[in-house]
Amino acid sequence: MPQEQFVAVKAIITHKDKILLLRERAYDEATNVGKWDVPGGRLGLGESPFDGIKREVAEETGLHIRVDIPISIDAWEPTIQGLKRHIVGMYIWCTTEEQQVHLSDEHDEYRWVTIAEAGNLPLMSTVQRALTAFDALQKRLLK
């Protein structure tokens, strides 16, 4: 049974035809070391999802983004520092004109990839589901 609950915002950031992925490195709250994720994190108490996603992306990548539209919602239950947590995450499509990323200490590598290229990386399962939803949405929008 989870002992804490959080709301997280996760950014599917596009630049031209590529998506930004970050590889998690070992740090004190890491639960998916070596797996690829998208930028994001927990909302602060009273923080709006739009402000929170801009803050998290700036902290983790140094990028300035435009927040576009929500893509999907998911949930996961990691154990972080001995506590089981329930996290509800909102995946939001964002865009940027910037390409140079400045990583925080939570990640050790970044890549701008296509959806097809992302499928060849060890993605977190929630990210895989969000990218599948994103791909379906893009195909509908391009009809």
CSV table of N, CA and C in Angstrom, one decimal:
chain,number,residue,atom,x,y,z
A,1,MET,N,0.8,-1.2,0.0
A,1,MET,CA,0.0,0.0,0.0
A,1,MET,C,0.9,1.2,0.0
A,2,PRO,N,0.7,2.2,-0.9
A,2,PRO,CA,1.5,3.4,-1.0
A,2,PRO,C,1.3,4.2,0.3
A,3,GLN,N,2.5,4.9,0.7
A,3,GLN,CA,2.5,5.7,1.9
A,3,GLN,C,2.4,7.2,1.6
A,4,GLU,N,2.7,7.6,0.3
A,4,GLU,CA,2.6,9.0,-0.1
A,4,GLU,C,2.0,9.0,-1.5
A,5,GLN,N,1.4,10.1,-1.9
A,5,GLN,CA,0.9,10.3,-3.2
A,5,GLN,C,1.4,11.7,-3.8
A,6,PHE,N,1.8,11.7,-5.0
A,6,PHE,CA,2.2,12.9,-5.7
A,6,PHE,C,1.6,13.0,-7.1
A,7,VAL,N,1.5,14.2,-7.6
A,7,VAL,CA,1.2,14.5,-9.0
A,7,VAL,C,2.4,14.9,-9.7
A,8,ALA,N,2.7,14.4,-10.9
A,8,ALA,CA,3.9,14.7,-11.6
A,8,ALA,C,3.4,15.2,-13.0
A,9,VAL,N,4.3,16.0,-13.6
A,9,VAL,CA,4.1,16.5,-15.0
A,9,VAL,C,5.3,16.0,-15.8
A,10,LYS,N,5.1,15.5,-17.0
A,10,LYS,CA,6.2,15.0,-17.8
A,10,LYS,C,6.0,15.6,-19.2
A,11,ALA,N,7.1,16.1,-19.8
A,11,ALA,CA,7.1,16.8,-21.0
A,11,ALA,C,7.6,16.0,-22.2
A,12,ILE,N,6.7,15.8,-23.2
A,12,ILE,CA,7.1,15.2,-24.4
A,12,ILE,C,7.5,16.4,-25.3
A,13,ILE,N,8.8,16.8,-25.3
A,13,ILE,CA,9.3,18.0,-26.0
A,13,ILE,C,9.7,17.6,-27.4
A,14,THR,N,9.1,18.4,-28.3
A,14,THR,CA,9.5,18.2,-29.7
A,14,THR,C,10.3,19.5,-30.2
A,15,HIS,N,11.3,19.1,-31.0
A,15,HIS,CA,12.1,20.2,-31.7
A,15,HIS,C,12.2,19.7,-33.2
A,16,LYS,N,11.5,20.4,-34.1
A,16,LYS,CA,11.4,19.9,-35.4
A,16,LYS,C,10.7,18.5,-35.4
A,17,ASP,N,11.3,17.5,-35.9
A,17,ASP,CA,10.7,16.2,-35.9
A,17,ASP,C,11.2,15.2,-34.9
A,18,LYS,N,11.9,15.7,-33.9
A,18,LYS,CA,12.5,14.9,-32.9
A,18,LYS,C,11.9,15.1,-31.5
A,19,ILE,N,12.1,14.1,-30.6
A,19,ILE,CA,11.6,14.1,-29.2
A,19,ILE,C,12.8,14.0,-28.3
A,20,LEU,N,12.8,14.8,-27.2
A,20,LEU,CA,13.9,14.7,-26.3
A,20,LEU,C,13.7,13.6,-25.2
A,21,LEU,N,14.8,12.8,-25.1
A,21,LEU,CA,14.8,11.7,-24.1
A,21,LEU,C,16.0,11.9,-23.2
A,22,LEU,N,15.9,11.6,-21.9
A,22,LEU,CA,16.9,11.7,-20.9
A,22,LEU,C,17.2,10.4,-20.3
A,23,ARG,N,18.4,10.0,-20.1
A,23,ARG,CA,18.8,8.7,-19.4
A,23,ARG,C,19.0,9.0,-17.9
A,24,GLU,N,18.3,8.2,-17.1
A,24,GLU,CA,18.5,8.4,-15.6
A,24,GLU,C,19.8,7.8,-15.2
A,25,ARG,N,20.5,8.6,-14.3
A,25,ARG,CA,21.7,8.2,-13.7
A,25,ARG,C,21.4,7.8,-12.2
A,26,ALA,N,22.4,7.2,-11.6
A,26,ALA,CA,22.2,6.9,-10.2
A,26,ALA,C,22.3,8.1,-9.3
A,27,TYR,N,21.2,8.4,-8.5
A,27,TYR,CA,21.2,9.5,-7.6
A,27,TYR,C,20.3,9.0,-6.5
A,28,ASP,N,20.1,9.8,-5.4
A,28,ASP,CA,19.4,9.3,-4.2
A,28,ASP,C,18.0,8.9,-4.4
A,29,GLU,N,17.3,9.5,-5.4
A,29,GLU,CA,15.9,9.1,-5.6
A,29,GLU,C,15.7,8.3,-6.9
A,30,ALA,N,16.7,7.8,-7.5
A,30,ALA,CA,16.7,7.1,-8.7
A,30,ALA,C,16.0,5.7,-8.6
A,31,THR,N,15.1,5.4,-9.5
A,31,THR,CA,14.4,4.1,-9.5
A,31,THR,C,14.5,3.4,-10.8
A,32,ASN,N,15.1,4.1,-11.8
A,32,ASN,CA,15.1,3.5,-13.2
A,32,ASN,C,16.5,3.8,-13.8
A,33,VAL,N,17.5,3.6,-13.1
A,33,VAL,CA,18.9,3.9,-13.6
A,33,VAL,C,19.1,3.2,-14.9
A,34,GLY,N,19.6,4.0,-15.9
A,34,GLY,CA,19.9,3.5,-17.2
A,34,GLY,C,18.8,3.5,-18.2
A,35,LYS,N,17.6,3.7,-17.7
A,35,LYS,CA,16.4,3.8,-18.6
A,35,LYS,C,16.2,5.2,-19.1
A,36,TRP,N,15.5,5.3,-20.2
A,36,TRP,CA,15.2,6.6,-20.8
A,36,TRP,C,13.9,7.1,-20.4
A,37,ASP,N,13.8,8.4,-20.2
A,37,ASP,CA,12.6,9.1,-19.7
A,37,ASP,C,12.4,10.4,-20.4
A,38,VAL,N,11.4,11.1,-20.2
A,38,VAL,CA,11.2,12.5,-20.6
A,38,VAL,C,11.3,13.4,-19.4
A,39,PRO,N,11.7,14.7,-19.7
A,39,PRO,CA,11.8,15.6,-18.5
A,39,PRO,C,10.5,15.8,-17.8
A,40,GLY,N,10.7,16.0,-16.5
A,40,GLY,CA,9.5,16.3,-15.6
A,40,GLY,C,9.7,15.9,-14.2
A,41,GLY,N,8.7,16.1,-13.4
A,41,GLY,CA,8.8,15.8,-12.0
A,41,GLY,C,7.6,16.2,-11.2
A,42,ARG,N,7.7,16.2,-9.9
A,42,ARG,CA,6.5,16.4,-9.1
A,42,ARG,C,6.1,17.9,-9.0
A,43,LEU,N,4.8,18.1,-9.0
A,43,LEU,CA,4.3,19.4,-8.7
A,43,LEU,C,4.4,19.8,-7.3
A,44,GLY,N,4.7,21.1,-7.1
A,44,GLY,CA,4.7,21.6,-5.7
A,44,GLY,C,3.3,21.9,-5.3
A,45,LEU,N,3.0,21.9,-4.0
A,45,LEU,CA,1.7,22.2,-3.4
A,45,LEU,C,1.2,23.5,-4.0
A,46,GLY,N,0.0,23.5,-4.6
A,46,GLY,CA,-0.6,24.7,-5.2
A,46,GLY,C,0.0,25.1,-6.5
A,47,GLU,N,1.0,24.4,-7.1
A,47,GLU,CA,1.6,24.8,-8.3
A,47,GLU,C,0.7,24.3,-9.5
A,48,SER,N,0.5,25.1,-10.5
A,48,SER,CA,-0.2,24.7,-11.7
A,48,SER,C,0.6,23.7,-12.5
A,49,PRO,N,-0.1,22.8,-13.2
A,49,PRO,CA,0.7,21.9,-14.1
A,49,PRO,C,1.5,22.7,-15.2
A,50,PHE,N,1.0,23.8,-15.7
A,50,PHE,CA,1.8,24.5,-16.7
A,50,PHE,C,3.0,25.2,-16.1
A,51,ASP,N,2.9,25.8,-15.0
A,51,ASP,CA,4.1,26.4,-14.3
A,51,ASP,C,5.0,25.3,-13.9
A,52,GLY,N,4.5,24.2,-13.4
A,52,GLY,CA,5.3,23.1,-12.9
A,52,GLY,C,6.1,22.4,-14.0
A,53,ILE,N,5.5,22.2,-15.2
A,53,ILE,CA,6.3,21.6,-16.3
A,53,ILE,C,7.3,22.5,-16.8
A,54,LYS,N,7.1,23.8,-16.9
A,54,LYS,CA,8.1,24.8,-17.3
A,54,LYS,C,9.3,24.8,-16.3
A,55,ARG,N,9.0,24.7,-15.0
A,55,ARG,CA,10.0,24.7,-14.0
A,55,ARG,C,10.8,23.4,-14.1
A,56,GLU,N,10.2,22.3,-14.1
A,56,GLU,CA,10.9,21.0,-14.2
A,56,GLU,C,11.8,20.9,-15.4
A,57,VAL,N,11.2,21.3,-16.6
A,57,VAL,CA,12.0,21.2,-17.8
A,57,VAL,C,13.3,22.1,-17.7
A,58,ALA,N,13.1,23.3,-17.2
A,58,ALA,CA,14.2,24.3,-17.0
A,58,ALA,C,15.2,23.7,-16.1
A,59,GLU,N,14.8,23.1,-15.0
A,59,GLU,CA,15.7,22.5,-14.0
A,59,GLU,C,16.5,21.3,-14.6
A,60,GLU,N,15.8,20.5,-15.4
A,60,GLU,CA,16.5,19.2,-15.8
A,60,GLU,C,17.2,19.4,-17.2
A,61,THR,N,16.8,20.4,-17.9
A,61,THR,CA,17.4,20.5,-19.3
A,61,THR,C,17.9,21.9,-19.6
A,62,GLY,N,17.5,23.0,-18.9
A,62,GLY,CA,17.9,24.3,-19.3
A,62,GLY,C,17.1,24.9,-20.4
A,63,LEU,N,16.1,24.1,-20.9
A,63,LEU,CA,15.3,24.5,-22.1
A,63,LEU,C,14.1,25.4,-21.7
A,64,HIS,N,13.8,26.3,-22.6
A,64,HIS,CA,12.5,27.1,-22.4
A,64,HIS,C,11.5,26.4,-23.4
A,65,ILE,N,10.3,26.2,-22.9
A,65,ILE,CA,9.4,25.4,-23.7
A,65,ILE,C,8.1,26.2,-23.9
A,66,ARG,N,7.3,25.8,-24.9
A,66,ARG,CA,5.9,26.3,-25.0
A,66,ARG,C,5.1,25.0,-24.7
A,67,VAL,N,4.1,25.2,-23.8
A,67,VAL,CA,3.3,24.1,-23.4
A,67,VAL,C,2.1,24.0,-24.4
A,68,ASP,N,1.9,22.9,-25.0
A,68,ASP,CA,0.9,22.7,-26.0
A,68,ASP,C,-0.3,22.0,-25.5
A,69,ILE,N,-0.4,20.7,-25.6
A,69,ILE,CA,-1.6,20.0,-25.2
A,69,ILE,C,-1.3,18.7,-24.4
A,70,PRO,N,-2.2,18.3,-23.4
A,70,PRO,CA,-2.0,17.1,-22.7
A,70,PRO,C,-2.1,15.9,-23.7
A,71,ILE,N,-1.3,14.9,-23.4
A,71,ILE,CA,-1.2,13.7,-24.3
A,71,ILE,C,-1.9,12.5,-23.6
A,72,SER,N,-1.4,12.2,-22.3
A,72,SER,CA,-1.9,11.1,-21.6
A,72,SER,C,-1.7,11.2,-20.1
A,73,ILE,N,-2.4,10.3,-19.4
A,73,ILE,CA,-2.2,10.3,-17.9
A,73,ILE,C,-1.9,8.9,-17.6
A,74,ASP,N,-1.0,8.7,-16.6
A,74,ASP,CA,-0.6,7.4,-16.2
A,74,ASP,C,-0.3,7.4,-14.7
A,75,ALA,N,0.0,6.3,-14.1
A,75,ALA,CA,0.3,6.2,-12.7
A,75,ALA,C,1.4,5.1,-12.5
A,76,TRP,N,2.2,5.3,-11.5
A,76,TRP,CA,3.2,4.3,-11.1
A,76,TRP,C,3.4,4.3,-9.6
A,77,GLU,N,4.0,3.2,-9.1
A,77,GLU,CA,4.2,3.1,-7.6
A,77,GLU,C,5.7,2.7,-7.3
A,78,PRO,N,6.6,3.7,-7.4
A,78,PRO,CA,8.0,3.3,-7.1
A,78,PRO,C,8.2,3.4,-5.6
A,79,THR,N,9.3,2.7,-5.1
A,79,THR,CA,9.7,2.8,-3.8
A,79,THR,C,11.0,3.7,-3.8
A,80,ILE,N,10.9,4.8,-3.2
A,80,ILE,CA,11.9,5.8,-3.2
A,80,ILE,C,12.4,6.0,-1.8
A,81,GLN,N,13.7,5.8,-1.5
A,81,GLN,CA,14.3,5.9,-0.2
A,81,GLN,C,13.4,5.2,0.9
A,82,GLY,N,13.0,3.9,0.5
A,82,GLY,CA,12.3,3.1,1.4
A,82,GLY,C,10.8,3.4,1.6
A,83,LEU,N,10.3,4.4,0.9
A,83,LEU,CA,8.8,4.7,1.0
A,83,LEU,C,8.1,4.3,-0.3
A,84,LYS,N,7.0,3.6,-0.2
A,84,LYS,CA,6.3,3.3,-1.4
A,84,LYS,C,5.4,4.5,-1.7
A,85,ARG,N,5.5,5.0,-3.0
A,85,ARG,CA,4.8,6.2,-3.4
A,85,ARG,C,3.8,5.9,-4.6
A,86,HIS,N,2.7,6.6,-4.6
A,86,HIS,CA,1.8,6.5,-5.7
A,86,HIS,C,1.9,7.8,-6.5
A,87,ILE,N,2.4,7.8,-7.7
A,87,ILE,CA,2.5,9.0,-8.5
A,87,ILE,C,1.6,9.0,-9.7
A,88,VAL,N,0.8,10.0,-9.8
A,88,VAL,CA,-0.1,10.2,-11.0
A,88,VAL,C,0.6,11.2,-11.9
A,89,GLY,N,0.9,10.8,-13.1
A,89,GLY,CA,1.6,11.7,-14.0
A,89,GLY,C,0.8,12.1,-15.2
A,90,MET,N,1.0,13.3,-15.6
A,90,MET,CA,0.3,13.9,-16.8
A,90,MET,C,1.5,14.1,-17.8
A,91,TYR,N,1.3,13.5,-19.0
A,91,TYR,CA,2.2,13.7,-20.1
A,91,TYR,C,1.7,14.8,-21.0
A,92,ILE,N,2.5,15.8,-21.2
A,92,ILE,CA,2.1,17.0,-22.0
A,92,ILE,C,3.0,17.3,-23.1
A,93,TRP,N,2.4,17.5,-24.3
A,93,TRP,CA,3.2,17.9,-25.5
A,93,TRP,C,3.7,19.3,-25.3
A,94,CYS,N,5.0,19.5,-25.5
A,94,CYS,CA,5.6,20.8,-25.4
A,94,CYS,C,6.5,21.0,-26.6
A,95,THR,N,6.8,22.2,-27.0
A,95,THR,CA,7.8,22.4,-28.1
A,95,THR,C,8.8,23.4,-27.7
A,96,THR,N,9.9,23.4,-28.4
A,96,THR,CA,11.0,24.3,-28.1
A,96,THR,C,11.7,24.6,-29.4
A,97,GLU,N,12.3,25.8,-29.4
A,97,GLU,CA,13.1,26.2,-30.6
A,97,GLU,C,14.6,25.9,-30.3
A,98,GLU,N,14.9,25.6,-29.1
A,98,GLU,CA,16.3,25.3,-28.6
A,98,GLU,C,16.6,23.8,-28.8
A,99,GLN,N,17.9,23.6,-29.0
A,99,GLN,CA,18.3,22.2,-29.1
A,99,GLN,C,19.4,21.8,-28.1
A,100,GLN,N,20.1,22.8,-27.6
A,100,GLN,CA,21.2,22.5,-26.7
A,100,GLN,C,20.7,22.3,-25.3
A,101,VAL,N,21.0,21.1,-24.7
A,101,VAL,CA,20.5,20.7,-23.4
A,101,VAL,C,21.6,20.8,-22.4
A,102,HIS,N,21.2,21.2,-21.2
A,102,HIS,CA,22.2,21.3,-20.1
A,102,HIS,C,21.6,20.4,-19.0
A,103,LEU,N,22.1,19.2,-18.8
A,103,LEU,CA,21.5,18.2,-17.9
A,103,LEU,C,21.7,18.5,-16.5
A,104,SER,N,20.7,18.2,-15.7
A,104,SER,CA,20.8,18.3,-14.2
A,104,SER,C,21.6,17.0,-13.7
A,105,ASP,N,21.8,16.9,-12.4
A,105,ASP,CA,22.5,15.7,-11.9
A,105,ASP,C,21.7,14.4,-11.9
A,106,GLU,N,20.4,14.5,-12.3
A,106,GLU,CA,19.5,13.3,-12.3
A,106,GLU,C,19.7,12.5,-13.6
A,107,HIS,N,20.4,13.1,-14.6
A,107,HIS,CA,20.5,12.4,-15.9
A,107,HIS,C,22.0,12.4,-16.4
A,108,ASP,N,22.4,11.4,-17.2
A,108,ASP,CA,23.8,11.4,-17.6
A,108,ASP,C,23.9,11.5,-19.1
A,109,GLU,N,22.8,11.5,-19.9
A,109,GLU,CA,22.8,11.6,-21.3
A,109,GLU,C,21.5,12.0,-21.8
A,110,TYR,N,21.5,12.7,-23.0
A,110,TYR,CA,20.2,13.1,-23.6
A,110,TYR,C,20.4,12.8,-25.1
A,111,ARG,N,19.2,12.6,-25.7
A,111,ARG,CA,19.2,12.3,-27.2
A,111,ARG,C,17.9,13.0,-27.7
A,112,TRP,N,18.0,13.6,-28.9
A,112,TRP,CA,16.8,14.0,-29.7
A,112,TRP,C,16.6,12.8,-30.7
A,113,VAL,N,15.4,12.2,-30.6
A,113,VAL,CA,15.2,11.0,-31.4
A,113,VAL,C,13.8,11.1,-32.1
A,114,THR,N,13.6,10.3,-33.1
A,114,THR,CA,12.3,10.1,-33.7
A,114,THR,C,11.5,9.0,-32.8
A,115,ILE,N,10.2,8.9,-33.1
A,115,ILE,CA,9.5,7.9,-32.4
A,115,ILE,C,10.0,6.5,-32.6
A,116,ALA,N,10.4,6.3,-33.9
A,116,ALA,CA,11.0,4.9,-34.2
A,116,ALA,C,12.3,4.7,-33.5
A,117,GLU,N,13.1,5.7,-33.4
A,117,GLU,CA,14.4,5.5,-32.7
A,117,GLU,C,14.2,5.3,-31.2
A,118,ALA,N,13.2,6.0,-30.7
A,118,ALA,CA,12.9,5.8,-29.2
A,118,ALA,C,12.6,4.4,-28.9
A,119,GLY,N,11.9,3.7,-29.8
A,119,GLY,CA,11.5,2.3,-29.6
A,119,GLY,C,12.7,1.3,-29.5
A,120,ASN,N,13.9,1.8,-29.9
A,120,ASN,CA,15.1,1.0,-29.8
A,120,ASN,C,15.9,1.2,-28.5
A,121,LEU,N,15.4,2.1,-27.6
A,121,LEU,CA,16.0,2.4,-26.4
A,121,LEU,C,15.3,1.7,-25.2
A,122,PRO,N,16.0,1.5,-24.1
A,122,PRO,CA,15.3,0.9,-22.9
A,122,PRO,C,14.5,2.1,-22.2
A,123,LEU,N,13.2,2.2,-22.6
A,123,LEU,CA,12.4,3.2,-22.1
A,123,LEU,C,11.7,2.8,-20.8
A,124,MET,N,11.4,3.8,-20.0
A,124,MET,CA,10.5,3.5,-18.8
A,124,MET,C,9.1,3.1,-19.4
A,125,SER,N,8.4,2.1,-18.8
A,125,SER,CA,7.2,1.7,-19.4
A,125,SER,C,6.1,2.8,-19.5
A,126,THR,N,6.1,3.7,-18.6
A,126,THR,CA,5.1,4.8,-18.7
A,126,THR,C,5.4,5.7,-19.9
A,127,VAL,N,6.7,5.9,-20.1
A,127,VAL,CA,7.1,6.7,-21.3
A,127,VAL,C,6.8,6.0,-22.6
A,128,GLN,N,6.9,4.7,-22.6
A,128,GLN,CA,6.6,4.0,-23.9
A,128,GLN,C,5.1,4.2,-24.1
A,129,ARG,N,4.2,4.1,-23.1
A,129,ARG,CA,2.8,4.2,-23.3
A,129,ARG,C,2.5,5.7,-23.7
A,130,ALA,N,3.2,6.7,-23.1
A,130,ALA,CA,2.9,8.1,-23.5
A,130,ALA,C,3.3,8.3,-24.9
A,131,LEU,N,4.5,7.8,-25.4
A,131,LEU,CA,4.9,8.0,-26.8
A,131,LEU,C,4.0,7.3,-27.8
A,132,THR,N,3.4,6.2,-27.4
A,132,THR,CA,2.4,5.5,-28.2
A,132,THR,C,1.2,6.4,-28.4
A,133,ALA,N,0.8,7.0,-27.3
A,133,ALA,CA,-0.4,7.9,-27.4
A,133,ALA,C,0.0,9.2,-28.2
A,134,PHE,N,1.2,9.7,-28.0
A,134,PHE,CA,1.6,10.8,-28.8
A,134,PHE,C,1.7,10.5,-30.3
A,135,ASP,N,2.2,9.4,-30.6
A,135,ASP,CA,2.3,9.0,-32.0
A,135,ASP,C,0.9,8.9,-32.6
A,136,ALA,N,0.0,8.3,-31.9
A,136,ALA,CA,-1.4,8.2,-32.4
A,136,ALA,C,-2.0,9.5,-32.6
A,137,LEU,N,-1.8,10.4,-31.7
A,137,LEU,CA,-2.4,11.8,-31.8
A,137,LEU,C,-1.8,12.5,-33.0
A,138,GLN,N,-0.5,12.4,-33.1
A,138,GLN,CA,0.1,13.1,-34.3
A,138,GLN,C,-0.4,12.6,-35.6
A,139,LYS,N,-0.6,11.3,-35.7
A,139,LYS,CA,-1.2,10.7,-36.9
A,139,LYS,C,-2.6,11.2,-37.2
A,140,ARG,N,-3.4,11.3,-36.1
A,140,ARG,CA,-4.8,11.9,-36.3
A,140,ARG,C,-4.7,13.4,-36.7
A,141,LEU,N,-3.8,14.1,-36.2
A,141,LEU,CA,-3.7,15.5,-36.5
A,141,LEU,C,-3.2,15.8,-37.9
A,142,LEU,N,-2.5,14.8,-38.4
A,142,LEU,CA,-1.9,15.0,-39.8
A,142,LEU,C,-2.8,14.5,-40.9
A,143,LYS,N,-4.0,13.9,-40.5
A,143,LYS,CA,-5.0,13.4,-41.5
A,143,LYS,C,-5.5,14.5,-42.3
